[in-house]
Amino acid sequence: MTKAKRQMQEDIRLVDLLIEMLDARVPSSSRNPDINELGKGKYRLVLLNKADLSDERKNRQWTQYFEKQGIQALLLDARTRNQIKDITAAIREICAEKSERDRRRGILNRPVRAMVAGIPNVGKSTLINSFAGRAVTKTGNKPGVTKGKQWIRLNKEVELLDTPGILWPKFDDPMAGERLSMIGSIRDEILNLEEPALSLLDYLRQEYPKALATRYGIDEDGQTVTILSRIAVSRGCFRKGEELDYGKAARLLLDDFRQGKLGRITLEYPETDKTD
């Protein structure tokens, strides 16, 4: 992580624009706290990816939150090419001053050089492939697919520097790591999945009542571990004999959440709206 941060400090000198890619379900937890410091003096754009999986009402709250900070924010589903024109237009608008300065200096048609930064599995490589219209970088529904930096010429207006996803060594918010494990930005293999699954159940019952009942046909009342056992029974998660397999039920719940099968869900509010 330290090496990756040092490399980003070196690379950011080469770019005009810092594109910060966040997961729309956890915009705060998926935001590297070092980005603001590293991005000083650079044009900024925030892309809230996987917005098709997040709560529409909270999507609006988050875009307003960033705009109040003077940072343009766009909602995005990086798997489609539908919003490429919107992103290009936003880059053009944000970097208009730079383009005009180049023109006055006699520098014509120089593309904007942008760095795409974000945590693992947030969709950076998927965005770049969609933007370029071809597979120019590896993708995967797990963290750690992008291994090194690479420059990619998307069109005559934009060059992108793709960078590996970076997690930071210490979370200021103790819940941040748990939320990142829920969305799959921390490798499942190193986790006890029952812990984030139980936390997710608590949150869903409080913020999205009936989501579990609708998906699994279960009663949502009772202790959280009892709810997980009902999901296990509903989906046939058993070990040998009749022993419930809580680990399998936890993985099933997390997979359903990550794929949007529980509905459109956001796990956190903007800071100013937490008390609403």
Short mmCIF file of C-alpha atoms in Angstrom, two decimals:
data_model
loop_
_atom_site.label_atom_id
_atom_site.label_comp_id
_atom_site.label_asym_id
_atom_site.label_seq_id
_atom_site.Cartn_x
_atom_site.Cartn_y
_atom_site.Cartn_z
CA MET A 1 0.00 0.00 0.00
CA THR A 2 2.84 2.38 0.83
CA LYS A 3 4.54 1.60 -2.47
CA ALA A 4 1.28 2.13 -4.39
CA LYS A 5 0.68 5.47 -2.66
CA ARG A 6 4.22 6.62 -3.47
CA GLN A 7 3.72 5.61 -7.10
CA MET A 8 0.45 7.56 -7.24
CA GLN A 9 2.24 10.65 -5.87
CA GLU A 10 4.72 10.38 -8.74
CA ASP A 11 2.09 9.63 -11.41
CA ILE A 12 -0.31 12.40 -10.44
CA ARG A 13 2.26 14.98 -11.55
CA LEU A 14 1.74 13.73 -15.11
CA VAL A 15 -2.02 14.38 -15.29
CA ASP A 16 -4.41 17.31 -15.59
CA LEU A 17 -7.47 15.64 -14.10
CA LEU A 18 -8.03 13.22 -11.24
CA ILE A 19 -11.05 10.99 -11.77
CA GLU A 20 -12.07 9.46 -8.46
CA MET A 21 -14.19 6.36 -8.94
CA LEU A 22 -16.38 5.40 -5.97
CA ASP A 23 -18.94 2.69 -5.31
CA ALA A 24 -22.35 4.39 -5.16
CA ARG A 25 -23.47 1.98 -2.43
CA VAL A 26 -20.66 3.15 -0.10
CA PRO A 27 -19.32 6.49 -1.42
CA SER A 28 -17.67 7.44 1.85
CA SER A 29 -16.17 4.05 2.72
CA SER A 30 -14.89 3.55 -0.83
CA ARG A 31 -13.11 6.92 -0.84
CA ASN A 32 -9.38 6.83 -0.15
CA PRO A 33 -8.74 9.54 2.48
CA ASP A 34 -5.39 10.37 0.84
CA ILE A 35 -7.04 11.41 -2.44
CA ASN A 36 -7.88 14.98 -1.36
CA GLU A 37 -4.27 15.65 -0.42
CA LEU A 38 -2.85 13.94 -3.51
CA GLY A 39 -5.30 15.73 -5.81
CA LYS A 40 -4.53 19.28 -4.68
CA GLY A 41 -4.11 21.56 -7.67
CA LYS A 42 -5.71 19.09 -10.09
CA TYR A 43 -9.10 19.24 -11.78
CA ARG A 44 -11.47 16.74 -10.15
CA LEU A 45 -14.33 14.49 -11.24
CA VAL A 46 -16.15 11.92 -9.11
CA LEU A 47 -17.84 8.93 -10.75
CA LEU A 48 -20.34 7.06 -8.56
CA ASN A 49 -20.22 3.63 -10.17
CA LYS A 50 -22.76 0.82 -9.72
CA ALA A 51 -25.46 3.47 -9.31
CA ASP A 52 -27.89 0.97 -10.85
CA LEU A 53 -27.51 -1.07 -7.63
CA SER A 54 -27.78 1.81 -5.16
CA ASP A 55 -30.76 3.66 -3.72
CA GLU A 56 -31.99 6.32 -6.17
CA ARG A 57 -32.92 8.80 -3.40
CA LYS A 58 -29.50 8.49 -1.78
CA ASN A 59 -27.84 8.79 -5.20
CA ARG A 60 -29.28 12.29 -5.46
CA GLN A 61 -28.10 13.13 -1.94
CA TRP A 62 -24.55 12.01 -2.74
CA THR A 63 -24.25 13.96 -6.00
CA GLN A 64 -25.48 17.07 -4.17
CA TYR A 65 -22.97 16.40 -1.38
CA PHE A 66 -20.01 16.44 -3.79
CA GLU A 67 -21.31 19.40 -5.75
CA LYS A 68 -21.45 21.42 -2.52
CA GLN A 69 -17.70 20.74 -2.26
CA GLY A 70 -17.18 22.08 -5.77
CA ILE A 71 -16.60 18.62 -7.27
CA GLN A 72 -18.74 17.50 -10.20
CA ALA A 73 -20.20 14.02 -9.63
CA LEU A 74 -21.83 11.68 -12.14
CA LEU A 75 -23.87 8.54 -11.51
CA LEU A 76 -22.60 5.63 -13.54
CA ASP A 77 -23.03 2.03 -14.62
CA ALA A 78 -19.57 1.38 -16.06
CA ARG A 79 -20.68 -1.79 -17.87
CA THR A 80 -22.59 0.24 -20.46
CA ARG A 81 -21.43 2.83 -23.00
CA ASN A 82 -24.56 4.96 -22.55
CA GLN A 83 -22.86 7.62 -20.42
CA ILE A 84 -19.57 7.96 -22.28
CA LYS A 85 -20.76 11.20 -23.90
CA ASP A 86 -21.74 12.57 -20.48
CA ILE A 87 -18.32 11.76 -19.03
CA THR A 88 -16.50 13.26 -22.03
CA ALA A 89 -18.65 16.40 -21.80
CA ALA A 90 -17.92 16.68 -18.05
CA ILE A 91 -14.16 16.32 -18.67
CA ARG A 92 -14.35 18.96 -21.41
CA GLU A 93 -16.24 21.35 -19.10
CA ILE A 94 -14.00 20.79 -16.08
CA CYS A 95 -10.81 21.21 -18.11
CA ALA A 96 -12.03 24.12 -20.29
CA GLU A 97 -9.62 26.54 -18.60
CA LYS A 98 -6.68 24.23 -19.30
CA SER A 99 -7.71 23.81 -22.95
CA GLU A 100 -8.02 27.57 -23.41
CA ARG A 101 -4.61 28.10 -21.82
CA ASP A 102 -3.10 25.55 -24.23
CA ARG A 103 -4.77 27.29 -27.16
CA ARG A 104 -3.30 30.66 -26.19
CA ARG A 105 0.12 29.03 -26.06
CA GLY A 106 -0.35 27.60 -29.54
CA ILE A 107 -0.79 24.03 -28.26
CA LEU A 108 -3.66 22.55 -30.24
CA ASN A 109 -5.47 19.23 -29.91
CA ARG A 110 -3.52 18.05 -26.89
CA PRO A 111 -5.70 15.51 -25.06
CA VAL A 112 -6.58 15.87 -21.40
CA ARG A 113 -4.48 13.45 -19.39
CA ALA A 114 -6.49 11.92 -16.56
CA MET A 115 -5.76 9.47 -13.77
CA VAL A 116 -8.46 7.04 -12.71
CA ALA A 117 -8.13 6.23 -9.01
CA GLY A 118 -10.22 4.03 -6.76
CA ILE A 119 -10.29 1.06 -4.44
CA PRO A 120 -10.13 -2.55 -5.72
CA ASN A 121 -13.20 -3.89 -7.55
CA VAL A 122 -14.85 -0.49 -7.97
CA GLY A 123 -15.02 -0.85 -11.76
CA LYS A 124 -12.12 1.24 -13.09
CA SER A 125 -11.04 -1.26 -15.75
CA THR A 126 -14.65 -1.90 -16.80
CA LEU A 127 -15.11 1.84 -17.31
CA ILE A 128 -11.97 2.14 -19.41
CA ASN A 129 -12.96 -0.80 -21.61
CA SER A 130 -16.45 0.66 -22.08
CA PHE A 131 -14.95 4.05 -22.87
CA ALA A 132 -12.49 2.63 -25.38
CA GLY A 133 -15.05 0.27 -26.92
CA ARG A 134 -12.65 -2.65 -26.64
CA ALA A 135 -10.87 -4.77 -24.04
CA VAL A 136 -7.80 -2.65 -23.39
CA THR A 137 -7.42 -3.67 -19.75
CA LYS A 138 -8.24 -6.76 -17.70
CA THR A 139 -11.44 -6.86 -15.66
CA GLY A 140 -12.86 -9.15 -13.02
CA ASN A 141 -15.52 -9.22 -10.33
CA LYS A 142 -12.89 -9.42 -7.61
CA PRO A 143 -10.24 -7.09 -6.22
CA GLY A 144 -6.67 -7.00 -7.52
CA VAL A 145 -7.09 -7.64 -11.25
CA THR A 146 -5.19 -4.54 -12.41
CA LYS A 147 -1.52 -5.07 -11.50
CA GLY A 148 0.30 -2.03 -12.88
CA LYS A 149 -0.27 1.38 -14.38
CA GLN A 150 -1.00 1.79 -18.09
CA TRP A 151 -1.76 4.75 -20.38
CA ILE A 152 -4.79 4.31 -22.64
CA ARG A 153 -5.75 6.71 -25.44
CA LEU A 154 -9.55 6.71 -25.39
CA ASN A 155 -10.22 9.28 -28.09
CA LYS A 156 -8.70 12.48 -29.45
CA GLU A 157 -9.77 14.35 -26.29
CA VAL A 158 -8.80 12.05 -23.41
CA GLU A 159 -5.88 9.86 -22.33
CA LEU A 160 -6.40 7.80 -19.18
CA LEU A 161 -3.86 6.44 -16.75
CA ASP A 162 -5.27 3.29 -15.17
CA THR A 163 -3.84 2.43 -11.76
CA PRO A 164 -4.20 -0.60 -9.48
CA GLY A 165 -6.89 -0.31 -6.82
CA ILE A 166 -5.48 0.88 -3.50
CA LEU A 167 -6.84 0.19 -0.05
CA TRP A 168 -5.37 2.13 2.86
CA PRO A 169 -3.83 0.41 5.91
CA LYS A 170 -6.07 1.92 8.61
CA PHE A 171 -9.75 2.88 8.53
CA ASP A 172 -10.72 5.98 10.50
CA ASP A 173 -14.30 4.73 10.55
CA PRO A 174 -14.37 1.19 12.03
CA MET A 175 -17.45 0.43 9.90
CA ALA A 176 -15.68 1.29 6.65
CA GLY A 177 -13.83 -2.01 6.44
CA GLU A 178 -17.02 -3.92 7.16
CA ARG A 179 -18.92 -2.09 4.42
CA LEU A 180 -16.10 -2.72 1.96
CA SER A 181 -16.25 -6.42 2.79
CA MET A 182 -20.01 -6.35 2.10
CA ILE A 183 -19.52 -5.00 -1.44
CA GLY A 184 -16.58 -7.33 -2.23
CA SER A 185 -13.63 -4.90 -2.18
CA ILE A 186 -11.83 -7.07 0.37
CA ARG A 187 -11.14 -10.65 -0.71
CA ASP A 188 -13.74 -13.05 0.67
CA GLU A 189 -11.04 -15.67 1.23
CA ILE A 190 -9.50 -13.71 4.12
CA LEU A 191 -12.83 -12.94 5.84
CA ASN A 192 -15.23 -14.63 8.19
CA LEU A 193 -18.23 -13.85 5.98
CA GLU A 194 -20.73 -14.39 8.78
CA GLU A 195 -19.66 -11.11 10.43
CA PRO A 196 -20.40 -8.76 7.48
CA ALA A 197 -23.51 -10.82 6.68
CA LEU A 198 -24.93 -10.31 10.18
CA SER A 199 -24.15 -6.58 10.04
CA LEU A 200 -25.83 -6.37 6.63
CA LEU A 201 -28.93 -8.10 8.03
CA ASP A 202 -29.13 -5.58 10.88
CA TYR A 203 -28.86 -2.67 8.45
CA LEU A 204 -31.41 -4.07 6.00
CA ARG A 205 -34.00 -4.66 8.69
CA GLN A 206 -33.58 -1.07 9.89
CA GLU A 207 -33.28 0.79 6.57
CA TYR A 208 -34.95 -1.50 4.04
CA PRO A 209 -37.68 -3.44 5.86
CA LYS A 210 -39.35 -6.20 3.80
CA ALA A 211 -36.31 -6.61 1.50
CA LEU A 212 -35.43 -9.92 3.18
CA ALA A 213 -39.04 -11.06 3.37
CA THR A 214 -39.51 -10.33 -0.32
CA ARG A 215 -36.36 -12.15 -1.41
CA TYR A 216 -36.40 -15.17 0.92
CA GLY A 217 -40.01 -15.43 2.07
CA ILE A 218 -39.01 -15.25 5.75
CA ASP A 219 -40.09 -13.45 8.91
CA GLU A 220 -37.73 -10.54 9.68
CA ASP A 221 -38.48 -10.44 13.43
CA GLY A 222 -36.16 -11.90 16.07
CA GLN A 223 -32.40 -12.00 16.63
CA THR A 224 -30.13 -11.39 13.66
CA VAL A 225 -28.56 -14.85 13.81
CA THR A 226 -32.08 -16.29 13.74
CA ILE A 227 -32.75 -14.37 10.52
CA LEU A 228 -29.58 -15.88 9.00
CA SER A 229 -30.75 -19.34 10.02
CA ARG A 230 -34.10 -18.73 8.31
CA ILE A 231 -32.27 -17.75 5.13
CA ALA A 232 -30.22 -20.96 5.42
CA VAL A 233 -33.40 -23.05 5.70
CA SER A 234 -35.11 -21.12 2.89
CA ARG A 235 -32.21 -21.73 0.50
CA GLY A 236 -31.28 -25.25 1.63
CA CYS A 237 -27.93 -24.35 3.20
CA PHE A 238 -27.19 -27.50 5.18
CA ARG A 239 -24.10 -29.47 6.11
CA LYS A 240 -24.27 -33.26 6.36
CA GLY A 241 -27.48 -34.19 8.08
CA GLU A 242 -29.68 -31.32 9.23
CA GLU A 243 -26.95 -28.97 10.52
CA LEU A 244 -27.34 -25.46 9.14
CA ASP A 245 -24.42 -24.10 7.09
CA TYR A 246 -24.22 -20.48 8.27
CA GLY A 247 -21.14 -19.78 6.16
CA LYS A 248 -22.93 -20.81 2.97
CA ALA A 249 -26.00 -18.75 3.93
CA ALA A 250 -23.78 -15.72 4.63
CA ARG A 251 -22.09 -16.01 1.22
CA LEU A 252 -25.47 -16.38 -0.48
CA LEU A 253 -26.80 -13.25 1.26
CA LEU A 254 -23.72 -11.19 0.34
CA ASP A 255 -23.82 -12.42 -3.27
CA ASP A 256 -27.49 -11.49 -3.54
CA PHE A 257 -26.77 -8.01 -2.16
CA ARG A 258 -23.79 -7.47 -4.48
CA GLN A 259 -25.85 -8.49 -7.52
CA GLY A 260 -28.80 -6.25 -6.61
CA LYS A 261 -31.18 -9.14 -5.92
CA LEU A 262 -32.29 -7.58 -2.63
CA GLY A 263 -33.22 -4.33 -4.34
CA ARG A 264 -31.40 -1.02 -4.76
CA ILE A 265 -29.53 -0.45 -1.50
CA THR A 266 -27.06 2.17 -0.24
CA LEU A 267 -25.20 1.46 2.99
CA GLU A 268 -24.39 5.01 4.11
CA TYR A 269 -25.65 8.58 4.00
CA PRO A 270 -23.69 11.72 3.16
CA GLU A 271 -22.15 13.18 6.28
CA THR A 272 -24.61 16.08 6.45
CA ASP A 273 -27.61 13.75 6.15
CA LYS A 274 -26.76 11.12 8.78
CA THR A 275 -29.22 12.59 11.27
CA ASP A 276 -32.10 12.84 8.78
#
